[in-house]
């Protein structure tokens, strides 16, 4: 018996599951396109965010920086003019200070002041090295800060290559390291700048203040750090701690404000707190960290709706349609590296452009910005606090059918006057059927799904028979046997399924599934003579039920354990009155059957 206490426990369980379900992101808008005008981009793009939510994009190939408001509306851009005090050579990583000052990584030429390096009279020699261009909140150039002293000769003159100076005169240029290498750039709340140079020995961090003064220089490779670090992104929290994403090490490294290595967290895997090639990190004002990695999950939903011939989607399972989600994740951690939450971004796999979306940035409010590389269009996704997941699938299928059958039989040997004009037997069958199938599917996260389904079928069938018999002196001749049989049947089945994907990896995929169902069948059948002198009457009704439950569990890639139990029970009653209105037969039957089966399936 299901009482109020049971209901309360059920509601508490559902509430607990909902509260602990992974948070999601929802699409809120898009901006940008290919081109060279306002809100248009070329291929290589870098993104940063201001304290007011403004969006800044470095467009390397178009040699400019664009500022947008938080909804993607164009505000202004920074481009190099002939009279500009700065020169964009290869602008890349960008950062924005708390005062909305703009900083962008680039390269610069600095003439070497040492006269000893002038090997040819009148020939200038330049160091070519990385720098930071600074612009104020309105995009006005402030200064360029080299991340090392470029005024003196750093490398041998033999490494120089010929070039032209700003006046078009012949000069020698000494590049400082690989000019195609990647730099990371970040700022803290004091306005200090952090540059990660992955080409330098031990991959160094250079720290400067807001005026470009060098404060510190320290390596990532320190005692207890472990294997070689491959930095992919970095961020600074409000306490000045620096966090480096180690892409190939599948971890995050934490350094103090003075450059001392403090701790690391994360390991390879797609479980909570684990990483698969992490590549993006952001410190939020609430004191937490958001980390994005390349882990992807697939969730399939098989529709019972029939496929259409003109449907462009070719992913089907038999006659059913297969909807597929590709999920990506963001994980939330404390600044001490303690995992606290998983946030999922569901993409429809049928949309080809969604598959190729690239995460370019996470702003201070936790909004995500994905780039469509084909259209060069940014798509913004905001965290949602809705109770129900966007992966809540509902499907309702209604169907009604009517079948008509007419059977006529004429005996050509009876020599009656109605030959070929009136049948000896005429039967008319009308069958009406109504079907309703409701499916509710809910994904709590990338691993857990619950499905509630209800299938209801109602069938009404009438079978009317007309006999054209002559009045012979026999039992049948004394009674007109025309009759009508009417059958009404209800079949209602409700089922709940719970699926747990234990391992998403393609070659190690494993899942566990539990299900339970209950069905109820009701049948009413009546056969009644049409002639008022014929009292023949047959009444039959049945009430049948069955329930079942089971589990299947993948032991490994090869073997699956299955256990099912079913229970069938029911009763039927019938009454038969003959043509003379005499009770001929009555009866009652009961059935009860329980079946349990345990088996293992193997694929070799």
PDB file of C-alpha atoms in Angstrom, residues 199-367:
ATOM      1  CA  UNK A 199      59.925  28.513 -25.339  1.00  0.00           C
ATOM      2  CA  UNK A 200      62.273  29.566 -22.569  1.00  0.00           C
ATOM      3  CA  UNK A 201      64.264  26.954 -20.614  1.00  0.00           C
ATOM      4  CA  UNK A 202      62.037  25.433 -17.897  1.00  0.00           C
ATOM      5  CA  UNK A 203      59.140  27.483 -19.325  1.00  0.00           C
ATOM      6  CA  UNK A 204      59.365  30.702 -17.349  1.00  0.00           C
ATOM      7  CA  UNK A 205      56.811  33.096 -15.888  1.00  0.00           C
ATOM      8  CA  UNK A 206      57.646  36.798 -16.193  1.00  0.00           C
ATOM      9  CA  UNK A 207      55.802  39.110 -13.798  1.00  0.00           C
ATOM     10  CA  UNK A 208      55.547  42.860 -14.478  1.00  0.00           C
ATOM     11  CA  UNK A 209      53.632  45.663 -12.843  1.00  0.00           C
ATOM     12  CA  UNK A 210      51.111  47.835 -14.696  1.00  0.00           C
ATOM     13  CA  UNK A 211      53.895  50.182 -15.875  1.00  0.00           C
ATOM     14  CA  UNK A 212      55.958  47.373 -17.380  1.00  0.00           C
ATOM     15  CA  UNK A 213      58.499  47.160 -14.550  1.00  0.00           C
ATOM     16  CA  UNK A 214      59.828  43.630 -14.067  1.00  0.00           C
ATOM     17  CA  UNK A 215      58.921  42.225 -10.662  1.00  0.00           C
ATOM     18  CA  UNK A 216      59.843  38.558 -10.852  1.00  0.00           C
ATOM     19  CA  UNK A 217      60.951  35.822 -13.174  1.00  0.00           C
ATOM     20  CA  UNK A 218      60.620  32.174 -12.199  1.00  0.00           C
ATOM     21  CA  UNK A 219      60.449  28.764 -13.886  1.00  0.00           C
ATOM     22  CA  UNK A 220      57.470  26.438 -13.955  1.00  0.00           C
ATOM     23  CA  UNK A 221      59.765  23.459 -13.495  1.00  0.00           C
ATOM     24  CA  UNK A 222      60.494  23.492  -9.762  1.00  0.00           C
ATOM     25  CA  UNK A 223      61.191  20.747  -7.227  1.00  0.00           C
ATOM     26  CA  UNK A 224      58.115  18.540  -6.609  1.00  0.00           C
ATOM     27  CA  UNK A 225      56.403  19.784  -9.802  1.00  0.00           C
ATOM     28  CA  UNK A 226      56.979  16.425 -11.461  1.00  0.00           C
ATOM     29  CA  UNK A 227      57.074  15.743 -15.170  1.00  0.00           C
ATOM     30  CA  UNK A 228      57.529  18.358 -17.889  1.00  0.00           C
ATOM     31  CA  UNK A 229      54.843  21.044 -17.908  1.00  0.00           C
ATOM     32  CA  UNK A 230      52.961  21.851 -21.122  1.00  0.00           C
ATOM     33  CA  UNK A 231      51.079  25.093 -20.330  1.00  0.00           C
ATOM     34  CA  UNK A 232      47.817  25.658 -22.218  1.00  0.00           C
ATOM     35  CA  UNK A 233      46.186  28.452 -20.204  1.00  0.00           C
ATOM     36  CA  UNK A 234      46.589  30.367 -16.963  1.00  0.00           C
ATOM     37  CA  UNK A 235      44.674  32.582 -14.567  1.00  0.00           C
ATOM     38  CA  UNK A 236      45.257  34.520 -11.337  1.00  0.00           C
ATOM     39  CA  UNK A 237      42.909  34.521  -8.331  1.00  0.00           C
ATOM     40  CA  UNK A 238      42.183  37.464  -6.045  1.00  0.00           C
ATOM     41  CA  UNK A 239      44.943  36.389  -3.643  1.00  0.00           C
ATOM     42  CA  UNK A 240      47.515  36.610  -6.442  1.00  0.00           C
ATOM     43  CA  UNK A 241      47.984  32.863  -6.816  1.00  0.00           C
ATOM     44  CA  UNK A 242      48.767  31.739 -10.348  1.00  0.00           C
ATOM     45  CA  UNK A 243      47.204  28.616 -11.901  1.00  0.00           C
ATOM     46  CA  UNK A 244      48.698  26.888 -14.943  1.00  0.00           C
ATOM     47  CA  UNK A 245      46.809  24.288 -16.972  1.00  0.00           C
ATOM     48  CA  UNK A 246      49.166  21.435 -17.881  1.00  0.00           C
ATOM     49  CA  UNK A 247      47.541  20.045 -21.016  1.00  0.00           C
ATOM     50  CA  UNK A 248      49.634  16.915 -21.477  1.00  0.00           C
ATOM     51  CA  UNK A 249      49.985  16.296 -17.758  1.00  0.00           C
ATOM     52  CA  UNK A 250      46.175  16.420 -17.293  1.00  0.00           C
ATOM     53  CA  UNK A 251      46.472  18.617 -14.225  1.00  0.00           C
ATOM     54  CA  UNK A 252      46.485  22.172 -12.852  1.00  0.00           C
ATOM     55  CA  UNK A 253      49.546  23.680 -11.140  1.00  0.00           C
ATOM     56  CA  UNK A 254      49.278  26.340  -8.460  1.00  0.00           C
ATOM     57  CA  UNK A 255      51.990  28.925  -7.711  1.00  0.00           C
ATOM     58  CA  UNK A 256      52.082  31.623  -5.053  1.00  0.00           C
ATOM     59  CA  UNK A 257      52.229  35.346  -5.836  1.00  0.00           C
ATOM     60  CA  UNK A 258      56.020  35.265  -5.457  1.00  0.00           C
ATOM     61  CA  UNK A 259      56.392  32.312  -7.828  1.00  0.00           C
ATOM     62  CA  UNK A 260      56.721  29.399  -5.400  1.00  0.00           C
ATOM     63  CA  UNK A 261      55.124  26.126  -6.479  1.00  0.00           C
ATOM     64  CA  UNK A 262      52.346  25.243  -4.018  1.00  0.00           C
ATOM     65  CA  UNK A 263      50.300  22.272  -5.222  1.00  0.00           C
ATOM     66  CA  UNK A 264      48.765  20.416  -8.115  1.00  0.00           C
ATOM     67  CA  UNK A 265      45.412  18.727  -8.671  1.00  0.00           C
ATOM     68  CA  UNK A 266      43.870  16.497 -11.307  1.00  0.00           C
ATOM     69  CA  UNK A 267      44.801  13.313 -13.121  1.00  0.00           C
ATOM     70  CA  UNK A 268      43.890  11.616 -16.387  1.00  0.00           C
ATOM     71  CA  UNK A 269      40.273  10.498 -16.733  1.00  0.00           C
ATOM     72  CA  UNK A 270      36.722  11.654 -17.390  1.00  0.00           C
ATOM     73  CA  UNK A 271      35.388  11.173 -13.862  1.00  0.00           C
ATOM     74  CA  UNK A 272      34.700  14.069 -11.496  1.00  0.00           C
ATOM     75  CA  UNK A 273      37.913  15.906 -10.627  1.00  0.00           C
ATOM     76  CA  UNK A 274      39.850  14.273 -13.471  1.00  0.00           C
ATOM     77  CA  UNK A 275      40.960  15.783 -16.779  1.00  0.00           C
ATOM     78  CA  UNK A 276      41.508  14.783 -20.370  1.00  0.00           C
ATOM     79  CA  UNK A 277      43.838  17.382 -21.892  1.00  0.00           C
ATOM     80  CA  UNK A 278      42.585  20.470 -19.990  1.00  0.00           C
ATOM     81  CA  UNK A 279      43.013  23.661 -22.021  1.00  0.00           C
ATOM     82  CA  UNK A 280      41.083  26.516 -20.378  1.00  0.00           C
ATOM     83  CA  UNK A 281      40.932  27.905 -16.834  1.00  0.00           C
ATOM     84  CA  UNK A 282      39.337  30.968 -15.236  1.00  0.00           C
ATOM     85  CA  UNK A 283      39.340  32.260 -11.666  1.00  0.00           C
ATOM     86  CA  UNK A 284      35.919  33.660 -10.744  1.00  0.00           C
ATOM     87  CA  UNK A 285      35.189  36.472  -8.276  1.00  0.00           C
ATOM     88  CA  UNK A 286      33.394  33.988  -5.991  1.00  0.00           C
ATOM     89  CA  UNK A 287      36.726  32.295  -5.253  1.00  0.00           C
ATOM     90  CA  UNK A 288      36.262  29.219  -7.448  1.00  0.00           C
ATOM     91  CA  UNK A 289      38.019  27.980 -10.567  1.00  0.00           C
ATOM     92  CA  UNK A 290      36.416  26.779 -13.780  1.00  0.00           C
ATOM     93  CA  UNK A 291      38.431  24.292 -15.823  1.00  0.00           C
ATOM     94  CA  UNK A 292      37.547  23.022 -19.304  1.00  0.00           C
ATOM     95  CA  UNK A 293      39.017  19.865 -20.780  1.00  0.00           C
ATOM     96  CA  UNK A 294      38.463  17.835 -23.953  1.00  0.00           C
ATOM     97  CA  UNK A 295      36.330  15.100 -22.369  1.00  0.00           C
ATOM     98  CA  UNK A 296      33.226  14.381 -24.474  1.00  0.00           C
ATOM     99  CA  UNK A 297      30.209  12.251 -23.738  1.00  0.00           C
ATOM    100  CA  UNK A 298      27.570  10.833 -26.060  1.00  0.00           C
ATOM    101  CA  UNK A 299      23.961  10.302 -25.006  1.00  0.00           C
ATOM    102  CA  UNK A 300      21.442   8.697 -27.368  1.00  0.00           C
ATOM    103  CA  UNK A 301      17.670   8.996 -27.285  1.00  0.00           C
ATOM    104  CA  UNK A 302      15.803   6.587 -29.530  1.00  0.00           C
ATOM    105  CA  UNK A 303      12.532   8.002 -30.770  1.00  0.00           C
ATOM    106  CA  UNK A 304       9.495   5.829 -31.425  1.00  0.00           C
ATOM    107  CA  UNK A 305       8.322   8.230 -34.105  1.00  0.00           C
ATOM    108  CA  UNK A 306       8.620   6.830 -37.628  1.00  0.00           C
ATOM    109  CA  UNK A 307      11.322   8.215 -39.872  1.00  0.00           C
ATOM    110  CA  UNK A 308      10.475  10.392 -42.849  1.00  0.00           C
ATOM    111  CA  UNK A 309      11.737   9.770 -46.340  1.00  0.00           C
ATOM    112  CA  UNK A 310      12.800  13.409 -46.684  1.00  0.00           C
ATOM    113  CA  UNK A 311      14.528  13.572 -43.299  1.00  0.00           C
ATOM    114  CA  UNK A 312      18.134  14.727 -43.831  1.00  0.00           C
ATOM    115  CA  UNK A 313      19.325  12.997 -40.671  1.00  0.00           C
ATOM    116  CA  UNK A 314      20.576   9.515 -41.457  1.00  0.00           C
ATOM    117  CA  UNK A 315      21.121   8.200 -37.948  1.00  0.00           C
ATOM    118  CA  UNK A 316      18.387   5.660 -37.378  1.00  0.00           C
ATOM    119  CA  UNK A 317      17.924   2.463 -35.464  1.00  0.00           C
ATOM    120  CA  UNK A 318      15.552   0.318 -37.481  1.00  0.00           C
ATOM    121  CA  UNK A 319      12.344   2.298 -37.984  1.00  0.00           C
ATOM    122  CA  UNK A 320      13.097   4.541 -35.044  1.00  0.00           C
ATOM    123  CA  UNK A 321      14.899   7.837 -35.087  1.00  0.00           C
ATOM    124  CA  UNK A 322      18.058   8.323 -33.059  1.00  0.00           C
ATOM    125  CA  UNK A 323      18.735  11.692 -31.426  1.00  0.00           C
ATOM    126  CA  UNK A 324      22.296  12.081 -30.216  1.00  0.00           C
ATOM    127  CA  UNK A 325      23.741  14.597 -27.811  1.00  0.00           C
ATOM    128  CA  UNK A 326      27.418  15.393 -27.552  1.00  0.00           C
ATOM    129  CA  UNK A 327      28.142  16.729 -24.071  1.00  0.00           C
ATOM    130  CA  UNK A 328      31.143  18.760 -23.047  1.00  0.00           C
ATOM    131  CA  UNK A 329      31.964  19.734 -19.511  1.00  0.00           C
ATOM    132  CA  UNK A 330      33.338  22.462 -17.308  1.00  0.00           C
ATOM    133  CA  UNK A 331      34.415  21.542 -13.774  1.00  0.00           C
ATOM    134  CA  UNK A 332      34.371  23.818 -10.767  1.00  0.00           C
ATOM    135  CA  UNK A 333      37.073  23.645  -8.084  1.00  0.00           C
ATOM    136  CA  UNK A 334      38.021  25.559  -4.990  1.00  0.00           C
ATOM    137  CA  UNK A 335      41.334  27.409  -5.093  1.00  0.00           C
ATOM    138  CA  UNK A 336      42.751  24.473  -3.118  1.00  0.00           C
ATOM    139  CA  UNK A 337      41.864  22.115  -5.959  1.00  0.00           C
ATOM    140  CA  UNK A 338      38.829  20.483  -4.359  1.00  0.00           C
ATOM    141  CA  UNK A 339      36.222  19.409  -6.918  1.00  0.00           C
ATOM    142  CA  UNK A 340      32.791  20.918  -6.213  1.00  0.00           C
ATOM    143  CA  UNK A 341      30.615  20.800  -9.332  1.00  0.00           C
ATOM    144  CA  UNK A 342      30.264  19.663 -12.917  1.00  0.00           C
ATOM    145  CA  UNK A 343      28.688  21.880 -15.554  1.00  0.00           C
ATOM    146  CA  UNK A 344      27.565  20.336 -18.846  1.00  0.00           C
ATOM    147  CA  UNK A 345      27.101  21.874 -22.282  1.00  0.00           C
ATOM    148  CA  UNK A 346      24.765  19.775 -24.468  1.00  0.00           C
ATOM    149  CA  UNK A 347      25.222  19.989 -28.235  1.00  0.00           C
ATOM    150  CA  UNK A 348      23.092  18.235 -30.831  1.00  0.00           C
ATOM    151  CA  UNK A 349      25.362  15.997 -32.832  1.00  0.00           C
ATOM    152  CA  UNK A 350      23.056  16.254 -35.847  1.00  0.00           C
ATOM    153  CA  UNK A 351      24.132  19.900 -36.174  1.00  0.00           C
ATOM    154  CA  UNK A 352      27.504  19.572 -37.848  1.00  0.00           C
ATOM    155  CA  UNK A 353      28.669  23.033 -36.825  1.00  0.00           C
ATOM    156  CA  UNK A 354      28.048  22.272 -33.149  1.00  0.00           C
ATOM    157  CA  UNK A 355      30.467  19.363 -33.288  1.00  0.00           C
ATOM    158  CA  UNK A 356      33.316  21.647 -34.391  1.00  0.00           C
ATOM    159  CA  UNK A 357      32.688  24.481 -31.903  1.00  0.00           C
ATOM    160  CA  UNK A 358      35.854  25.669 -30.105  1.00  0.00           C
ATOM    161  CA  UNK A 359      35.797  27.098 -26.587  1.00  0.00           C
ATOM    162  CA  UNK A 360      37.636  30.423 -26.759  1.00  0.00           C
ATOM    163  CA  UNK A 361      36.906  32.006 -23.400  1.00  0.00           C
ATOM    164  CA  UNK A 362      35.157  31.977 -20.023  1.00  0.00           C
ATOM    165  CA  UNK A 363      34.210  35.338 -18.548  1.00  0.00           C
ATOM    166  CA  UNK A 364      33.987  36.384 -14.908  1.00  0.00           C
ATOM    167  CA  UNK A 365      30.327  35.375 -14.673  1.00  0.00           C
ATOM    168  CA  UNK A 366      31.057  31.880 -15.934  1.00  0.00           C
ATOM    169  CA  UNK A 367      29.618  32.452 -19.413  1.00  0.00           C
TER     170      UNK A 367
END
